[in-house]
Structures are given as C-alpha cells and as structure tokens.
Tab-separated table of N, CA and C in Angstrom:
chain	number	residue	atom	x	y	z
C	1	UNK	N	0.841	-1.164	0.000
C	1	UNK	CA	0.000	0.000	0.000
C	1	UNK	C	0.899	1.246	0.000
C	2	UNK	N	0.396	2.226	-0.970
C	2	UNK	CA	1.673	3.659	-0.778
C	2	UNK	C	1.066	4.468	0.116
C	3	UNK	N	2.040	5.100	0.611
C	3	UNK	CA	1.621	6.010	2.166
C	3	UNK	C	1.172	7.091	1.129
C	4	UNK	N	0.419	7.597	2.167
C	4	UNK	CA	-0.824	8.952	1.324
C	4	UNK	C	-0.176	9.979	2.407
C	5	UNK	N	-0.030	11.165	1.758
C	5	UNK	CA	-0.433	12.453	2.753
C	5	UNK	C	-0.734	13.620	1.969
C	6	UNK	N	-1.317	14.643	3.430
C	6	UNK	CA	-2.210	15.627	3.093
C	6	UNK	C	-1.792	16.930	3.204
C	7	UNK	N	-2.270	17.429	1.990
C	7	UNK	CA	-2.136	19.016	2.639
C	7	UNK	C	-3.789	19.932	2.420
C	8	UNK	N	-3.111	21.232	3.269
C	8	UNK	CA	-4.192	21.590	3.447
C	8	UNK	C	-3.907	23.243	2.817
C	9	UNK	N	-5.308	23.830	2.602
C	9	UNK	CA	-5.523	25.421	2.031
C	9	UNK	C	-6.368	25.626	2.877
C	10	UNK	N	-6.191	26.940	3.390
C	10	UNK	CA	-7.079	27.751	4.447
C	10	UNK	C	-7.253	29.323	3.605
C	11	UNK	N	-8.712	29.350	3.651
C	11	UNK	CA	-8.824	31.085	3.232
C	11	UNK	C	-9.774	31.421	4.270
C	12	UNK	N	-9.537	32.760	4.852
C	12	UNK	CA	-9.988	33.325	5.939
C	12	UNK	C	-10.587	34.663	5.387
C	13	UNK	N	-12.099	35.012	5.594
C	13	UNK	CA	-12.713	35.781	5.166
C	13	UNK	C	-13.100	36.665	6.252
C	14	UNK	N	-13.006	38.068	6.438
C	14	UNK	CA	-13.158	38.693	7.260
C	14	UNK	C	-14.434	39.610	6.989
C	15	UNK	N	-15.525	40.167	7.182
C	15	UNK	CA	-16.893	40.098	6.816
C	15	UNK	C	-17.011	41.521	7.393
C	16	UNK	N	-17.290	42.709	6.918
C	16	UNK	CA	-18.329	43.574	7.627
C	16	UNK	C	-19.300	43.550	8.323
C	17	UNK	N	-20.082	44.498	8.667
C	17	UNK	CA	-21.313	43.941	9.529
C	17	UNK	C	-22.620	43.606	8.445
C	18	UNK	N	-22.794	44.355	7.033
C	18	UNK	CA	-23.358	43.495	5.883
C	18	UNK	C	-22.986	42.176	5.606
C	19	UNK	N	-22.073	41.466	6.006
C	19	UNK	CA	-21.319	40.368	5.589
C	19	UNK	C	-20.457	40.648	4.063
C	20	UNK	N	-20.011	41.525	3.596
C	20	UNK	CA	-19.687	41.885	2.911
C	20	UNK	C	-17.813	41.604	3.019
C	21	UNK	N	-16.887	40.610	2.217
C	21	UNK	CA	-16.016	40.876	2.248
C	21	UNK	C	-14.864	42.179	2.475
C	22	UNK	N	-14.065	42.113	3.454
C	22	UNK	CA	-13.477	43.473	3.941
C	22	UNK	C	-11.799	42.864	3.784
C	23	UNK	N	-11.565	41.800	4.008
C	23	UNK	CA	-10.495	40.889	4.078
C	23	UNK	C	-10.327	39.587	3.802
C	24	UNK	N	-9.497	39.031	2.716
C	24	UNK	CA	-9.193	37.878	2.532
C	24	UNK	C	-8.028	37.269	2.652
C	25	UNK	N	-7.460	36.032	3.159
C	25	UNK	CA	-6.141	35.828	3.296
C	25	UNK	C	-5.985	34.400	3.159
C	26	UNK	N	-5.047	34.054	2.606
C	26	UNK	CA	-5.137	32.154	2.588
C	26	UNK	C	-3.730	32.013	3.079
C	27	UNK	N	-3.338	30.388	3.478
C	27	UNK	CA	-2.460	30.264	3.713
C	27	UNK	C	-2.230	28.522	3.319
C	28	UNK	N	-1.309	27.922	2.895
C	28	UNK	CA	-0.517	27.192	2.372
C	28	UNK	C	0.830	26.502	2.893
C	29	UNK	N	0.711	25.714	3.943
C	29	UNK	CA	2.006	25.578	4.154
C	29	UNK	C	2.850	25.151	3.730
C	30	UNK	N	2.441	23.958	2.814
C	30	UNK	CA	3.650	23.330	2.491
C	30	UNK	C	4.052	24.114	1.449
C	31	UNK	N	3.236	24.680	0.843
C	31	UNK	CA	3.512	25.802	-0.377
C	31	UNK	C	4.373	27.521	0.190
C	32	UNK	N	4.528	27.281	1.592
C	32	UNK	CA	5.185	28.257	2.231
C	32	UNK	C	4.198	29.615	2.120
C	33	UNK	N	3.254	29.482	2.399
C	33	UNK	CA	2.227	30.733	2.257
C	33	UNK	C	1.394	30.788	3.410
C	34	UNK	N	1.804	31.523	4.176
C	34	UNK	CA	1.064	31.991	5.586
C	34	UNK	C	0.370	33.536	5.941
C	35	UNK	N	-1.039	33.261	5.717
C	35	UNK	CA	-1.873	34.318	5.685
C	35	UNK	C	-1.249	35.148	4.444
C	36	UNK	N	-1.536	35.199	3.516
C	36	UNK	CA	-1.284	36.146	2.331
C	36	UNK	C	-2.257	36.548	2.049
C	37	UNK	N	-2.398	38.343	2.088
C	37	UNK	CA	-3.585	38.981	1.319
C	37	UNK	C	-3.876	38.869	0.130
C	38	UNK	N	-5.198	38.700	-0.003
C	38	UNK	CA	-5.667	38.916	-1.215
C	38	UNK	C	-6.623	39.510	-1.513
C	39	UNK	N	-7.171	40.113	-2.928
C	39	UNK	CA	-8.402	40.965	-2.715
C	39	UNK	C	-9.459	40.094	-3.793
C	40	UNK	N	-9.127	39.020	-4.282
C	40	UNK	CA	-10.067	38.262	-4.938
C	40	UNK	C	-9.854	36.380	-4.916
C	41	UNK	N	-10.941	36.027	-4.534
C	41	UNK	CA	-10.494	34.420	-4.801
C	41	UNK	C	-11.669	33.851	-5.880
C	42	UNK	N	-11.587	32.801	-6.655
C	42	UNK	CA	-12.537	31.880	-7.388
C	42	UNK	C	-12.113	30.737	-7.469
C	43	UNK	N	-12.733	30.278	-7.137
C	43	UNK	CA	-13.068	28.289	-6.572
C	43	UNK	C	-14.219	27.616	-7.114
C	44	UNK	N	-13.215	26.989	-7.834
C	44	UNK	CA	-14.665	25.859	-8.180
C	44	UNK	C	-14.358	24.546	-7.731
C	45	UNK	N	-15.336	23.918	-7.332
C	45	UNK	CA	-15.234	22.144	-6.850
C	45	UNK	C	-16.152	21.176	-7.462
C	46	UNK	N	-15.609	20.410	-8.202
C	46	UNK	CA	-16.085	19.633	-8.988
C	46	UNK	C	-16.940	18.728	-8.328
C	47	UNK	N	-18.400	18.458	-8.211
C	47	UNK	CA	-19.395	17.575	-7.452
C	47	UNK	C	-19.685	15.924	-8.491
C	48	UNK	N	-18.859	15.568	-8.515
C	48	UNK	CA	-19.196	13.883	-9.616
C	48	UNK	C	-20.263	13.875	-9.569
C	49	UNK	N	-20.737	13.588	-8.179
C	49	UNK	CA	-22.152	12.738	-7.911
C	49	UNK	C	-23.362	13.281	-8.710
C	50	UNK	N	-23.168	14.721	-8.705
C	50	UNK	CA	-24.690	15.146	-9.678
C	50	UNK	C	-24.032	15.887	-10.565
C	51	UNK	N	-22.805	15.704	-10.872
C	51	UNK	CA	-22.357	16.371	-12.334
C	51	UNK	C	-22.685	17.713	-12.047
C	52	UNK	N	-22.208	18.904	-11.602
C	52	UNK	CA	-22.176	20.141	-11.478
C	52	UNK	C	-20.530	20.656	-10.706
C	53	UNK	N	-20.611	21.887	-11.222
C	53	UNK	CA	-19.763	22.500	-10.490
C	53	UNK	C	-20.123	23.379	-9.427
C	54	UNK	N	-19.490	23.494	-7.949
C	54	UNK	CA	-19.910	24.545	-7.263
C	54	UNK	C	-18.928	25.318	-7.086
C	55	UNK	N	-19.042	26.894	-7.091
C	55	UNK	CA	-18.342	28.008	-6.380
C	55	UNK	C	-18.486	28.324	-5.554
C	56	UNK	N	-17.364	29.544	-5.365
C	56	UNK	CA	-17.248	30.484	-4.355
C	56	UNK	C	-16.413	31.762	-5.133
C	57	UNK	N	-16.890	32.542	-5.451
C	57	UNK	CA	-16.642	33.705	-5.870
C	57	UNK	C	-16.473	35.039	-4.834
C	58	UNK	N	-15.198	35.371	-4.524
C	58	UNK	CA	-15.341	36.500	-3.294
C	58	UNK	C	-14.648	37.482	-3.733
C	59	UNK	N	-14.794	38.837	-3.686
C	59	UNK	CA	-13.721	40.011	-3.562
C	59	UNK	C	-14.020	40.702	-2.794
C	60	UNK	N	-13.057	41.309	-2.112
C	60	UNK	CA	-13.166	42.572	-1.128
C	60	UNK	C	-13.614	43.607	-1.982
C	61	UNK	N	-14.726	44.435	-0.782
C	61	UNK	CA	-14.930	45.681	-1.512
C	61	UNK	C	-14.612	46.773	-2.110
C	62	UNK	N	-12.751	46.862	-1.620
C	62	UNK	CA	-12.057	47.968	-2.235
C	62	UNK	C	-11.003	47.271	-2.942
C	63	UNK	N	-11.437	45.833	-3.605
C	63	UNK	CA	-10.472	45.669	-4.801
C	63	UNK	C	-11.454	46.389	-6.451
C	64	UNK	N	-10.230	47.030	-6.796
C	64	UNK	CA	-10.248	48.146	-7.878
C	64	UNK	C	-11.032	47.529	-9.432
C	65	UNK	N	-11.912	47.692	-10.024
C	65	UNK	CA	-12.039	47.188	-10.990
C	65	UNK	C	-11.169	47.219	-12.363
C	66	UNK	N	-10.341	47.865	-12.400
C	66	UNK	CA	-8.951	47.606	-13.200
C	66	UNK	C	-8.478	46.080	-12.894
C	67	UNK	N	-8.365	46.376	-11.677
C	67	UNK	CA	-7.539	44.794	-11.000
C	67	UNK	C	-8.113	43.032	-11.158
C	68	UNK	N	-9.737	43.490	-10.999
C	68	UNK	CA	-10.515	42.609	-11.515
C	68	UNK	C	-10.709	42.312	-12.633
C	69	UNK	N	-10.877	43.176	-13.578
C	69	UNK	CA	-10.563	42.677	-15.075
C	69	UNK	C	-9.192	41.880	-15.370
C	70	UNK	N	-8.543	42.165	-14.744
C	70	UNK	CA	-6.766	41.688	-15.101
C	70	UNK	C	-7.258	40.578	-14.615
C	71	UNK	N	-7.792	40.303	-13.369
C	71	UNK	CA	-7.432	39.186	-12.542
C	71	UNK	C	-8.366	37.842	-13.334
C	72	UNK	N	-9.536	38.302	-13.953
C	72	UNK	CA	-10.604	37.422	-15.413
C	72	UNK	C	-9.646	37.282	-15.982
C	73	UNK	N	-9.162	37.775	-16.910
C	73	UNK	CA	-8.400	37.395	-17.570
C	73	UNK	C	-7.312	36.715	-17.470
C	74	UNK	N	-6.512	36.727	-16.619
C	74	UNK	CA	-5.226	35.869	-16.288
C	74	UNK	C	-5.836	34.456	-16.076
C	75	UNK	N	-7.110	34.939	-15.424
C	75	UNK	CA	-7.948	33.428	-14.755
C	75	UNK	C	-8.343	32.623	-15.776
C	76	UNK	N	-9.210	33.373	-16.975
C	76	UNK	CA	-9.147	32.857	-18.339
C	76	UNK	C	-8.241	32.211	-19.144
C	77	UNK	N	-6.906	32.357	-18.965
C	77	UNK	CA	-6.214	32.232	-19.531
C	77	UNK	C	-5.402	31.002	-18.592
C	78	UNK	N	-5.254	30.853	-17.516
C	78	UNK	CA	-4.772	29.771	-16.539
C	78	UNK	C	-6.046	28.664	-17.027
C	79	UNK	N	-7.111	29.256	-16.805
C	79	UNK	CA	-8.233	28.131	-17.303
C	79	UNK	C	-8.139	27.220	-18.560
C	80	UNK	N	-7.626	28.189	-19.667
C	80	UNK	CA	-7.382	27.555	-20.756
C	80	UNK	C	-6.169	26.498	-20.869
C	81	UNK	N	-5.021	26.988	-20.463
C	81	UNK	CA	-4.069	26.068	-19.865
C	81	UNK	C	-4.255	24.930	-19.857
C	82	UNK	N	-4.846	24.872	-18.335
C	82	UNK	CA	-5.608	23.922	-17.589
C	82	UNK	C	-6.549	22.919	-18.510
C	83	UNK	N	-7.139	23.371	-19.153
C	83	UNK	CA	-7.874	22.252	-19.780
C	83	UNK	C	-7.194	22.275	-20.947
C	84	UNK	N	-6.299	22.327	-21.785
C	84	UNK	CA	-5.224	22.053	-22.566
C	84	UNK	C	-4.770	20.848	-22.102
C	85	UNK	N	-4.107	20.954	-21.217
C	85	UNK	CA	-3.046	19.729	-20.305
C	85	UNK	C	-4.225	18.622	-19.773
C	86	UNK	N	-5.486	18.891	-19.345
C	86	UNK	CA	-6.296	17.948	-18.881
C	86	UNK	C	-7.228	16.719	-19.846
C	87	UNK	N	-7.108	17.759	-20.809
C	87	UNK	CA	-7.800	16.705	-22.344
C	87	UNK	C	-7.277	16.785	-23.512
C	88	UNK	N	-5.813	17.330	-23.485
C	88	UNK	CA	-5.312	17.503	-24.964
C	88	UNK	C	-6.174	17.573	-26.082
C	89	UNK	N	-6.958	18.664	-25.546
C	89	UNK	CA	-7.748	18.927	-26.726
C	89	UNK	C	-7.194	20.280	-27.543
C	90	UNK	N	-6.737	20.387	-28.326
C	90	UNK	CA	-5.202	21.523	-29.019
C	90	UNK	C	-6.804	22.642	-29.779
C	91	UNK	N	-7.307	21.741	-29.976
C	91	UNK	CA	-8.417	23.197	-31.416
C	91	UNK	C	-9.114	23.913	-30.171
C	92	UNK	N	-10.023	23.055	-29.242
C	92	UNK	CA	-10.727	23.979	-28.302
C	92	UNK	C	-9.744	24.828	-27.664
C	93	UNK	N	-8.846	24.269	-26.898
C	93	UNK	CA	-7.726	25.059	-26.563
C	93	UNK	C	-7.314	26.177	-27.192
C	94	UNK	N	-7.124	26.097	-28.457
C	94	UNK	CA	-6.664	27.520	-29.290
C	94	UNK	C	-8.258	28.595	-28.949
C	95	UNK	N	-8.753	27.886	-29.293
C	95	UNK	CA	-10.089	28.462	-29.483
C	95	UNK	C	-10.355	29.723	-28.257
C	96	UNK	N	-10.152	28.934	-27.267
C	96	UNK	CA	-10.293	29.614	-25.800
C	96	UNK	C	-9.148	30.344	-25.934
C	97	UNK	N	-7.865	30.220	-26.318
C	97	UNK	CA	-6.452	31.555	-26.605
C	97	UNK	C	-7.418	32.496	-27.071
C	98	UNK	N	-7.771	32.356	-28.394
C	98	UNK	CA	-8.630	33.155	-28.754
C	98	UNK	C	-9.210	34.253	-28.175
C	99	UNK	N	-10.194	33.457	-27.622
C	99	UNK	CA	-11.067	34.115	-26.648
C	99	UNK	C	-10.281	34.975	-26.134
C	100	UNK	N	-9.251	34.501	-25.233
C	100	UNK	CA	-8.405	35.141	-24.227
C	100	UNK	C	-8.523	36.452	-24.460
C	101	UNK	N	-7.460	36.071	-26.036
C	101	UNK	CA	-7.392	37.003	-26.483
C	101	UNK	C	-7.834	38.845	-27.201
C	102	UNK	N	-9.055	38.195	-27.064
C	102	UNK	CA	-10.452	39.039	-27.773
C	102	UNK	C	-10.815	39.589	-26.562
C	103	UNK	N	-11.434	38.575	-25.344
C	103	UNK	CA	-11.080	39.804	-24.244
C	103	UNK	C	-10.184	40.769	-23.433
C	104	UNK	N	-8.787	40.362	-23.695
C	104	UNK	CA	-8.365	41.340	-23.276
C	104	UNK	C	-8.003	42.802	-23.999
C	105	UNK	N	-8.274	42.599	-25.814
C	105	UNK	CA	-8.138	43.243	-26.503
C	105	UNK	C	-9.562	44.370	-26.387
C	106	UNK	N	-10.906	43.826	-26.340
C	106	UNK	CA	-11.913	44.425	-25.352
C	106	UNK	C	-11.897	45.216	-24.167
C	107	UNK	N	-11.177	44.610	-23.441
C	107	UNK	CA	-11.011	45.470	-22.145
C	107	UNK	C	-9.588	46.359	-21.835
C	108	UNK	N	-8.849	46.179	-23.184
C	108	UNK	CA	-7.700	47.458	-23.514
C	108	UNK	C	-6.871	46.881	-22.315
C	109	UNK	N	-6.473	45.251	-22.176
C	109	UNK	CA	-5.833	45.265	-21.471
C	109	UNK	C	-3.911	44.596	-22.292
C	110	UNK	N	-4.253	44.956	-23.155
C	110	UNK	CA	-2.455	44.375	-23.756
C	110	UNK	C	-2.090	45.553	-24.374
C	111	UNK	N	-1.094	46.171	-24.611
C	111	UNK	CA	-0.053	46.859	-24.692
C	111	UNK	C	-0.039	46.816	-26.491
C-alpha cells in the first residue's frame, strides 16, 4: 500500500457587519504561504455525484475594478491552460487563446 499524505488550504474571510467581504487571506504551508492577502479568490469544486460545479466567488470591496478585469483574464487564460493539459484537446484550446485574447483586446488590457 503507498503512504498517502495531506495538505491543506485555508482562506480566511473577514466580513463587515453586511457580511460583505473586507479581508481575505489564505495560507498554504507546504507551499510556504502563511496568511497572504488577497483581494479576490474563485473556486470551483467539482461535485461527480450530480455532475455540477460549485463556487465560491469572493472580492473585497475595495479591490479596484482595473484589477478585476486583469485578474478574469489571467484566470481565463490559466483556465485555458488547464484544460489544454487535462484533455489535450489543441483546437478547443486555441479556441479559448482566442477568446483570451479578444477579451483582453476588449477590455484594452495588452499593450
């Protein structure tokens, strides 16, 4: 039998009195990341059993919407990655570059 071990991710949400994100911070140990700010997270967890995905979509209220567009997009683009390497699927893959691409050219974010 091969020995298994675990690690763990912690994100800590700090809430106004709306419940409104004010603070976010995760931490990572074995990844050497202890309490690191952040002003946006997105999580998805894959549910087999009924075939859906669930989120968690959070940002603090004074992350900048400049920053959020960047942060779609990079996410878009890690996404595409990601399912590149997960189904070697090369045409959808371009396809989604594409995309990438078209939005950030939309939102005047490349140089």
């Amino acid at each position: 039998m091969s020995k298994t071990t675990k690690s763990e991710i912690k994100f800590l949400v700090e809430l106004d009195e709306n419940r409104i994100p004010e603070k976010l911070s995760w931490t990572a140990q074995d990844g050497g990341v202890e309490k690191e700010e952040a002003k946006a997270i997105m999580l998805s967890i894959w549910d087999s059993k009924v075939q859906e995905t669930l989120r968690i979509d959070l940002w603090t209220k004074d992350m900048p919407v400049d920053e959020m567009k960047k942060f779609f997009h990079q996410t878009l683009v890690a996404m595409t990655d990601t399912f590149q390497r997960a189904t070697q699927d090369e045409k959808m893959a371009d396809t989604m570059k594409d995309f990438c691409d078209y939005f950030a050219e939309k939102l005047e974010l490349k140089k």
